[in-house]
Coordinates of N, CA and C in Angstrom, one line a residue:
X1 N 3.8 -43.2 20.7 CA 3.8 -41.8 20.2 C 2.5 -41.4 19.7
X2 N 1.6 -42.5 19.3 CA 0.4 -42.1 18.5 C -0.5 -41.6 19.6
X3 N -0.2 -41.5 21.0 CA -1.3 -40.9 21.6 C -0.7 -39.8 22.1
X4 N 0.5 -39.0 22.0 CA 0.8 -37.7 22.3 C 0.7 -36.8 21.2
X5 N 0.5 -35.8 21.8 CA 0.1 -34.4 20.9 C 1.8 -33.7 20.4
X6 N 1.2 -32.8 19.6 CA 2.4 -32.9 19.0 C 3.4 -31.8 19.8
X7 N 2.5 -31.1 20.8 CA 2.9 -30.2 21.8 C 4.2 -31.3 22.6
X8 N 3.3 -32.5 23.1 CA 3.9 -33.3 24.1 C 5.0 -33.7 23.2
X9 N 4.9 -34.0 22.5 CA 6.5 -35.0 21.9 C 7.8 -33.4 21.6
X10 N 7.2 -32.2 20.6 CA 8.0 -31.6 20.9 C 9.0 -31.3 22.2
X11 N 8.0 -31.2 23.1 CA 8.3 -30.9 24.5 C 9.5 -31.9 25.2
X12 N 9.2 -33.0 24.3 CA 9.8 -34.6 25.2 C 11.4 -34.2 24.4
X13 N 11.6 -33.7 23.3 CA 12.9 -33.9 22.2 C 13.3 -32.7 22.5
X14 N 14.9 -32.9 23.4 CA 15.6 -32.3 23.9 C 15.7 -31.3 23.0
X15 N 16.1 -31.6 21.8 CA 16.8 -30.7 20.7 C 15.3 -29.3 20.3
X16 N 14.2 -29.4 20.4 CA 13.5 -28.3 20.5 C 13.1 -28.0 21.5
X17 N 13.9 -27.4 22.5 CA 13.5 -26.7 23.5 C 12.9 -25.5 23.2
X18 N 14.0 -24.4 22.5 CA 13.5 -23.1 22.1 C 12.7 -22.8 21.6
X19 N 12.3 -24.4 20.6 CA 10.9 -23.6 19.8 C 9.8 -24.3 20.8
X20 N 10.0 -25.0 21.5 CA 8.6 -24.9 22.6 C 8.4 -23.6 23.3
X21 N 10.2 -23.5 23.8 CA 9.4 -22.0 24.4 C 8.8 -20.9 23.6
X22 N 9.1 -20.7 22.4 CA 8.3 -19.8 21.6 C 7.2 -20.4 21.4
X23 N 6.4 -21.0 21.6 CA 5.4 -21.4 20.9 C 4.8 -21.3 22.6
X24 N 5.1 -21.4 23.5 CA 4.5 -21.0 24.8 C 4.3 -19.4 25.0
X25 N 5.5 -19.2 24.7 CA 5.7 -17.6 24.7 C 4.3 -16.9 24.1
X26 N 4.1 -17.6 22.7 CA 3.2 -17.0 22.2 C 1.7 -17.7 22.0
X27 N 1.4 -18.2 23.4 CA 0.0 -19.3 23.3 C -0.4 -20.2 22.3
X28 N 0.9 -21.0 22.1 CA 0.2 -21.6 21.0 C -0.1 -23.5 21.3
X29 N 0.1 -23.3 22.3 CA 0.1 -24.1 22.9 C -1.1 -25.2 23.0
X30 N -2.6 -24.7 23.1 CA -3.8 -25.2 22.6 C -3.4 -25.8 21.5
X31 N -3.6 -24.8 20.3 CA -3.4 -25.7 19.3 C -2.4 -26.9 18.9
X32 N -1.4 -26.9 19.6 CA -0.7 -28.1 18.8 C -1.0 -28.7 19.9
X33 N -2.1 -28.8 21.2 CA -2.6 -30.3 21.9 C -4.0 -30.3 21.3
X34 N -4.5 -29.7 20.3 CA -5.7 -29.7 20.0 C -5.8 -31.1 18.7
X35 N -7.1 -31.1 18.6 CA -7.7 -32.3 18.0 C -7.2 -31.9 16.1
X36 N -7.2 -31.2 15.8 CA -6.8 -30.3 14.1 C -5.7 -30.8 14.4
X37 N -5.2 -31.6 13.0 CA -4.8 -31.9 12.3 C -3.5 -31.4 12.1
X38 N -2.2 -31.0 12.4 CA -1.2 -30.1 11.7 C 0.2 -30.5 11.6
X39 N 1.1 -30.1 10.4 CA 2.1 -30.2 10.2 C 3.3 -29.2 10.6
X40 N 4.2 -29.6 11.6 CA 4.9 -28.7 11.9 C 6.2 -28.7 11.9
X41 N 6.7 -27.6 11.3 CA 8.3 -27.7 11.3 C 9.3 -26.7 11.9
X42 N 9.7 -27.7 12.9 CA 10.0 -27.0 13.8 C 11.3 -27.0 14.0
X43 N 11.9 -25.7 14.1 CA 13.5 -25.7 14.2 C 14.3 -26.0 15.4
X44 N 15.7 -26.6 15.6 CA 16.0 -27.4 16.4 C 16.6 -26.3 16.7
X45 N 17.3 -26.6 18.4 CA 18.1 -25.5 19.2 C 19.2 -24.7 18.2
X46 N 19.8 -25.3 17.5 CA 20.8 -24.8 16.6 C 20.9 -24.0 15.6
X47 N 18.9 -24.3 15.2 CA 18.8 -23.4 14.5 C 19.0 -21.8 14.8
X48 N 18.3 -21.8 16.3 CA 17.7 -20.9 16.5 C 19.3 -20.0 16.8
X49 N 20.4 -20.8 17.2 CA 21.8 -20.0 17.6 C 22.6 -20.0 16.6
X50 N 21.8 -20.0 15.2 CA 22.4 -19.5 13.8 C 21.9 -18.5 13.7
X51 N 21.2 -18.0 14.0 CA 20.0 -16.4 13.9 C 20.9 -15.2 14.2
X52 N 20.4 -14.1 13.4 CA 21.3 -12.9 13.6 C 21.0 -12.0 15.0
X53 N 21.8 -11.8 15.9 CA 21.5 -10.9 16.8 C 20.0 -10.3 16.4
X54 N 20.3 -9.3 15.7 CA 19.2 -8.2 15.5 C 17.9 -9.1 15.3
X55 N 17.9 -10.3 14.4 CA 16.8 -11.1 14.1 C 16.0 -11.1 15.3
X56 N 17.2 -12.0 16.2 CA 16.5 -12.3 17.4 C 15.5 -10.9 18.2
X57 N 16.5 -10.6 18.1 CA 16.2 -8.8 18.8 C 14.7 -8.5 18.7
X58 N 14.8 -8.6 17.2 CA 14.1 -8.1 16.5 C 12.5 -8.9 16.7
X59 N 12.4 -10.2 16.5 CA 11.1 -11.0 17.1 C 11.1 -11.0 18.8
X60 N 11.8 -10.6 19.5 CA 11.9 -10.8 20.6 C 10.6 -9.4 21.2
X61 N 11.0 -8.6 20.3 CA 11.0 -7.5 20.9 C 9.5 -6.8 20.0
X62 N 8.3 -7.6 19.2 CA 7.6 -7.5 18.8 C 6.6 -8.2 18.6
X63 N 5.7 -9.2 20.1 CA 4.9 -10.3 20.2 C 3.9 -10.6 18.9
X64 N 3.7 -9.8 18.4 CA 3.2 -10.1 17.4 C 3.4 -10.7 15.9
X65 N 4.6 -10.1 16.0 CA 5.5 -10.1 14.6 C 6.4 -11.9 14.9
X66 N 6.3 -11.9 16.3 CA 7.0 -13.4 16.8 C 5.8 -14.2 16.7
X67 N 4.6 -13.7 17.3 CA 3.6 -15.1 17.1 C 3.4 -15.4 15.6
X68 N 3.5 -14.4 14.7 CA 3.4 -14.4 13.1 C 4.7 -15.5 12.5
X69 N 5.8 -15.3 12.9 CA 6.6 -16.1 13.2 C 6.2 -17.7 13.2
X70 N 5.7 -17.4 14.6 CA 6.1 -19.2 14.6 C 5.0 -19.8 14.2
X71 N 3.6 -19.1 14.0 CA 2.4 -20.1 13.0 C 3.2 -19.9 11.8
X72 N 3.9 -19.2 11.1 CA 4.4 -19.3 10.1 C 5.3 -20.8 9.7
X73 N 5.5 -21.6 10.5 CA 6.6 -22.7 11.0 C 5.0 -23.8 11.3
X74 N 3.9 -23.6 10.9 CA 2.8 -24.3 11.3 C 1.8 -24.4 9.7
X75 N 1.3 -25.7 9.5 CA 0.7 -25.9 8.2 C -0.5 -26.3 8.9
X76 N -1.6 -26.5 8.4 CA -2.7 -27.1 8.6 C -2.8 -28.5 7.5
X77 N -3.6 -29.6 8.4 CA -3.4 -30.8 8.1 C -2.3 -31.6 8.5
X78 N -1.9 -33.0 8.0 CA -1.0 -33.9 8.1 C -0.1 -33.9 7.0
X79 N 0.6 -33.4 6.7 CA 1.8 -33.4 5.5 C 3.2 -34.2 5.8
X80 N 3.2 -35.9 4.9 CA 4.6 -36.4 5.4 C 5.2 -36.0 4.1
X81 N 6.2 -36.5 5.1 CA 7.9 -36.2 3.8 C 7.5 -36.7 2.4
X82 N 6.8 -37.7 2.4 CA 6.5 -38.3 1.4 C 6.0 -37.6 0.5
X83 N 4.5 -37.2 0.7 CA 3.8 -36.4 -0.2 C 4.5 -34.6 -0.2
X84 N 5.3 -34.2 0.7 CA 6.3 -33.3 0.6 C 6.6 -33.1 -0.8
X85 N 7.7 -34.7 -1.3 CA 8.2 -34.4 -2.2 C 7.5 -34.2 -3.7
X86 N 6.1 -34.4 -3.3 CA 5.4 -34.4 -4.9 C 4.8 -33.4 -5.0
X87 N 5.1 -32.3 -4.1 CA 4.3 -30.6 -4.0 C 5.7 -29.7 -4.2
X88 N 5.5 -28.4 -4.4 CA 6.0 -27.1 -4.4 C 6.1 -26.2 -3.6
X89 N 4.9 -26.0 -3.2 CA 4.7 -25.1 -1.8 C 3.5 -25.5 -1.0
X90 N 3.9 -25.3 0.3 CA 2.7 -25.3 1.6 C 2.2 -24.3 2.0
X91 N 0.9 -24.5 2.1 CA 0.0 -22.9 2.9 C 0.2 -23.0 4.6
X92 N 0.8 -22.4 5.4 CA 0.8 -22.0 6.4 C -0.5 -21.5 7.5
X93 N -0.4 -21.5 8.4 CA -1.7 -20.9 9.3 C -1.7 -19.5 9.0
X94 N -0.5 -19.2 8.4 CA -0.3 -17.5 7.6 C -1.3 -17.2 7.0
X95 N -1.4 -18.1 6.1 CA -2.0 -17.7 4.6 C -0.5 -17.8 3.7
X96 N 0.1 -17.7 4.6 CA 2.1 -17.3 3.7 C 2.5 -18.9 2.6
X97 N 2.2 -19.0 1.5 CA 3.7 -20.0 1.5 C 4.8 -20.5 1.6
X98 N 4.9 -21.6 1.8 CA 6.3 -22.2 2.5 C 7.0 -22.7 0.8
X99 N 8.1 -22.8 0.6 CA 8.8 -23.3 -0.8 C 9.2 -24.6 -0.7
X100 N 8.7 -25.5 -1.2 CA 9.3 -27.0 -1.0 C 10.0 -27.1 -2.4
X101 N 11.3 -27.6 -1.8 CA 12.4 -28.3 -2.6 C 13.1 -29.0 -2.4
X102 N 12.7 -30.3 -3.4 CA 13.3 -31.8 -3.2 C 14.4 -32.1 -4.1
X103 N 15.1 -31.6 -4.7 CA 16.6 -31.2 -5.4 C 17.9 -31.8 -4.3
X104 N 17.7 -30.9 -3.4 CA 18.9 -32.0 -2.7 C 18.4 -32.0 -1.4
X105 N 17.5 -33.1 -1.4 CA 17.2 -33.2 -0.1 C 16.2 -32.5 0.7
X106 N 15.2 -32.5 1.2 CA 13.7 -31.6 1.3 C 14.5 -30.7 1.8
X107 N 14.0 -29.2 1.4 CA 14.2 -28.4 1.9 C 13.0 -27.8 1.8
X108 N 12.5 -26.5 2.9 CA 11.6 -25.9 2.9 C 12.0 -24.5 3.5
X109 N 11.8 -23.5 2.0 CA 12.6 -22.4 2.3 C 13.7 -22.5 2.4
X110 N 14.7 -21.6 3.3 CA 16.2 -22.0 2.9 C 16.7 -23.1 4.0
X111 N 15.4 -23.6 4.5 CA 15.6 -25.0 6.0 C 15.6 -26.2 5.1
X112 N 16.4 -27.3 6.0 CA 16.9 -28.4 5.4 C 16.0 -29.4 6.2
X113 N 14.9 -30.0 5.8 CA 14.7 -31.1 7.0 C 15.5 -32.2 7.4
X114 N 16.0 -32.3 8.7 CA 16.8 -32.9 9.5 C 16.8 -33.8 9.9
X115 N 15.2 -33.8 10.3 CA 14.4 -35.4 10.5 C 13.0 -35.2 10.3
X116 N 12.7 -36.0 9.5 CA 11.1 -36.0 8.8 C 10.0 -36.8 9.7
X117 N 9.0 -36.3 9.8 CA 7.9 -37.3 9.7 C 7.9 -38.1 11.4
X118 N 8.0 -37.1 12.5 CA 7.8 -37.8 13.9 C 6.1 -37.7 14.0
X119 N 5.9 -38.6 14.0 CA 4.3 -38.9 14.4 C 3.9 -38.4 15.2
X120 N 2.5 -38.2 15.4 CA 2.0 -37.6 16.9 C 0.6 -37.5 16.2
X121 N -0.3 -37.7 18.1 CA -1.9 -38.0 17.9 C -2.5 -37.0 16.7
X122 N -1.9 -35.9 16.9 CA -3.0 -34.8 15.9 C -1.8 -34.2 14.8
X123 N -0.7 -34.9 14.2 CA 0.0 -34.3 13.4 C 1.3 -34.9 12.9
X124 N 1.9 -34.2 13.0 CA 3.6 -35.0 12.2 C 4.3 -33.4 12.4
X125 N 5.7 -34.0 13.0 CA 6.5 -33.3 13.2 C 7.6 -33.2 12.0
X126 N 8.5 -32.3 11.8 CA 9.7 -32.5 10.7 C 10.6 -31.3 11.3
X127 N 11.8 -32.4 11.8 CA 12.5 -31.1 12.2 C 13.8 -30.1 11.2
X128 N 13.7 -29.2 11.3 CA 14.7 -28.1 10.7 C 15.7 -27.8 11.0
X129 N 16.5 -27.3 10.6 CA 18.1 -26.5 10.9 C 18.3 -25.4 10.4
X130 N 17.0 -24.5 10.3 CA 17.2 -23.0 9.9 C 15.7 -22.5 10.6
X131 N 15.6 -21.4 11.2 CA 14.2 -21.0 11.2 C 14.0 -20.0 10.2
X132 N 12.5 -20.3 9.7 CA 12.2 -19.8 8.8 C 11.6 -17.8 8.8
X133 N 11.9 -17.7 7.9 CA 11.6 -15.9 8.2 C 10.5 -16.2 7.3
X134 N 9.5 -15.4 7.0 CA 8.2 -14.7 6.7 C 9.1 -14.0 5.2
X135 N 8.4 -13.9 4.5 CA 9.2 -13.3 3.1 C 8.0 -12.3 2.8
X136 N 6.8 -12.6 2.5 CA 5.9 -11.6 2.2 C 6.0 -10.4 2.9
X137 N 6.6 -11.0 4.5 CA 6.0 -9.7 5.3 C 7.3 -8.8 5.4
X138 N 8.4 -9.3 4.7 CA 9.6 -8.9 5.1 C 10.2 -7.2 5.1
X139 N 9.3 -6.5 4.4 CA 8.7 -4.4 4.5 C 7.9 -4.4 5.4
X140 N 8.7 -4.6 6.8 CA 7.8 -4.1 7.7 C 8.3 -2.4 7.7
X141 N 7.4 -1.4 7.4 CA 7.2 -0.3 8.1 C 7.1 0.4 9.1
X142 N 8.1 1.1 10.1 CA 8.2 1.6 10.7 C 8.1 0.5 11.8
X143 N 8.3 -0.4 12.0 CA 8.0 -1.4 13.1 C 6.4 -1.7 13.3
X144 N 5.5 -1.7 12.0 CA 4.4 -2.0 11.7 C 4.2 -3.2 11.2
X145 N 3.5 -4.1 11.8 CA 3.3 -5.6 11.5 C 2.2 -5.3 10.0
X146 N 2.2 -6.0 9.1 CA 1.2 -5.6 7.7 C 0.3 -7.0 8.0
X147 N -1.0 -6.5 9.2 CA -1.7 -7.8 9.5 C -2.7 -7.8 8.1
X148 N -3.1 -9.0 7.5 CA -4.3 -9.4 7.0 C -5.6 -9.4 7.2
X149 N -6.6 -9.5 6.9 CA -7.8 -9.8 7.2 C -7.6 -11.2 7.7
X150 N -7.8 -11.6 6.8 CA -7.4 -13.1 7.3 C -6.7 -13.8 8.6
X151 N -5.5 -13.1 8.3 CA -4.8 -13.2 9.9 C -5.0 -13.2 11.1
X152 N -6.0 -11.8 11.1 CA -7.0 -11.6 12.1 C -8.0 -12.8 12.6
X153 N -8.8 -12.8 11.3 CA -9.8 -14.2 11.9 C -9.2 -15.2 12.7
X154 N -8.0 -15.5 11.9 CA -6.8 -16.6 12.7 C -7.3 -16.8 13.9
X155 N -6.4 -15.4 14.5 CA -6.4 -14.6 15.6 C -7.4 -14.9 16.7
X156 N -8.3 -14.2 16.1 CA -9.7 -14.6 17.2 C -10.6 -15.5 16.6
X157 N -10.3 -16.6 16.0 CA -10.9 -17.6 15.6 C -12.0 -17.6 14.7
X158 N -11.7 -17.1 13.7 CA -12.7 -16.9 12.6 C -12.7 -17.9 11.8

């Protein structure tokens, strides 16, 4: 496992299919075979067929608001379960916080991790049973994404 990326092992575990395809869908693909470092929590098929119609609809039908999405489901660095439980919140590729709560059992945001801590060359995986929604961005206007500065650099690699 320690020489696949964390693209490849995703890719390999049946149970995230859908969030490979989003994460193809929205080029993200480099990055999680790239050499950086990252923590990713990624939601299993079941999550994603707990999702409300419109949700879906709704990221489906807004590439940007879906790639905002799924870096949002992406941390920078290597974060295990372990050191998980001695923090509060995670900073995302957003800039967004993630809520960690070890009360009954890690949760992050209102997701349960499912299974912690799959290894991989450039990261660690931890899988989910909820996908996570964006809270900051959650007043979108008029079908207006509320990009950042920051976000941008993301974007085009600042």
């Amino acid at each position: 496992n320690k020489v696949k990326s964390v693209y490849q092992i995703a890719a390999g575990l049946g149970a995230l299919a859908t969030w490979v395809a989003a994460v193809e869908a929205v080029a993200l693909v480099d990055l999680l075979k790239g050499d950086d470092y990252i923590t990713v929590f990624a939601p299993n098929d079941e999550a994603f067929s707990k999702m409300s119609r419109n949700c879906v609809e709704e990221l489906a039908g807004d590439l940007e608001k879906f790639a905002a999405n799924v870096r949002y489901h992406i941390a920078p660095g290597r974060v295990t379960s372990s050191e998980l439980w001695q923090i509060d919140s995670l900073r995302t590729l957003l800039k967004d916080d993630l809520l960690i709560d070890a009360r009954r059992g890690l949760q992050v945001n209102n997701a349960r991790i499912v299974e912690p801590d799959i290894e991989c060359r450039n990261g660690v995986i931890h899988i989910i049973d909820s996908v996570l929604t964006i809270r900051k961005h959650s007043k979108v206007r008029a079908g207006q994404f509320a990009v950042e500065p920051e976000y941008l650099n993301l974007v085009v690699g600042g």
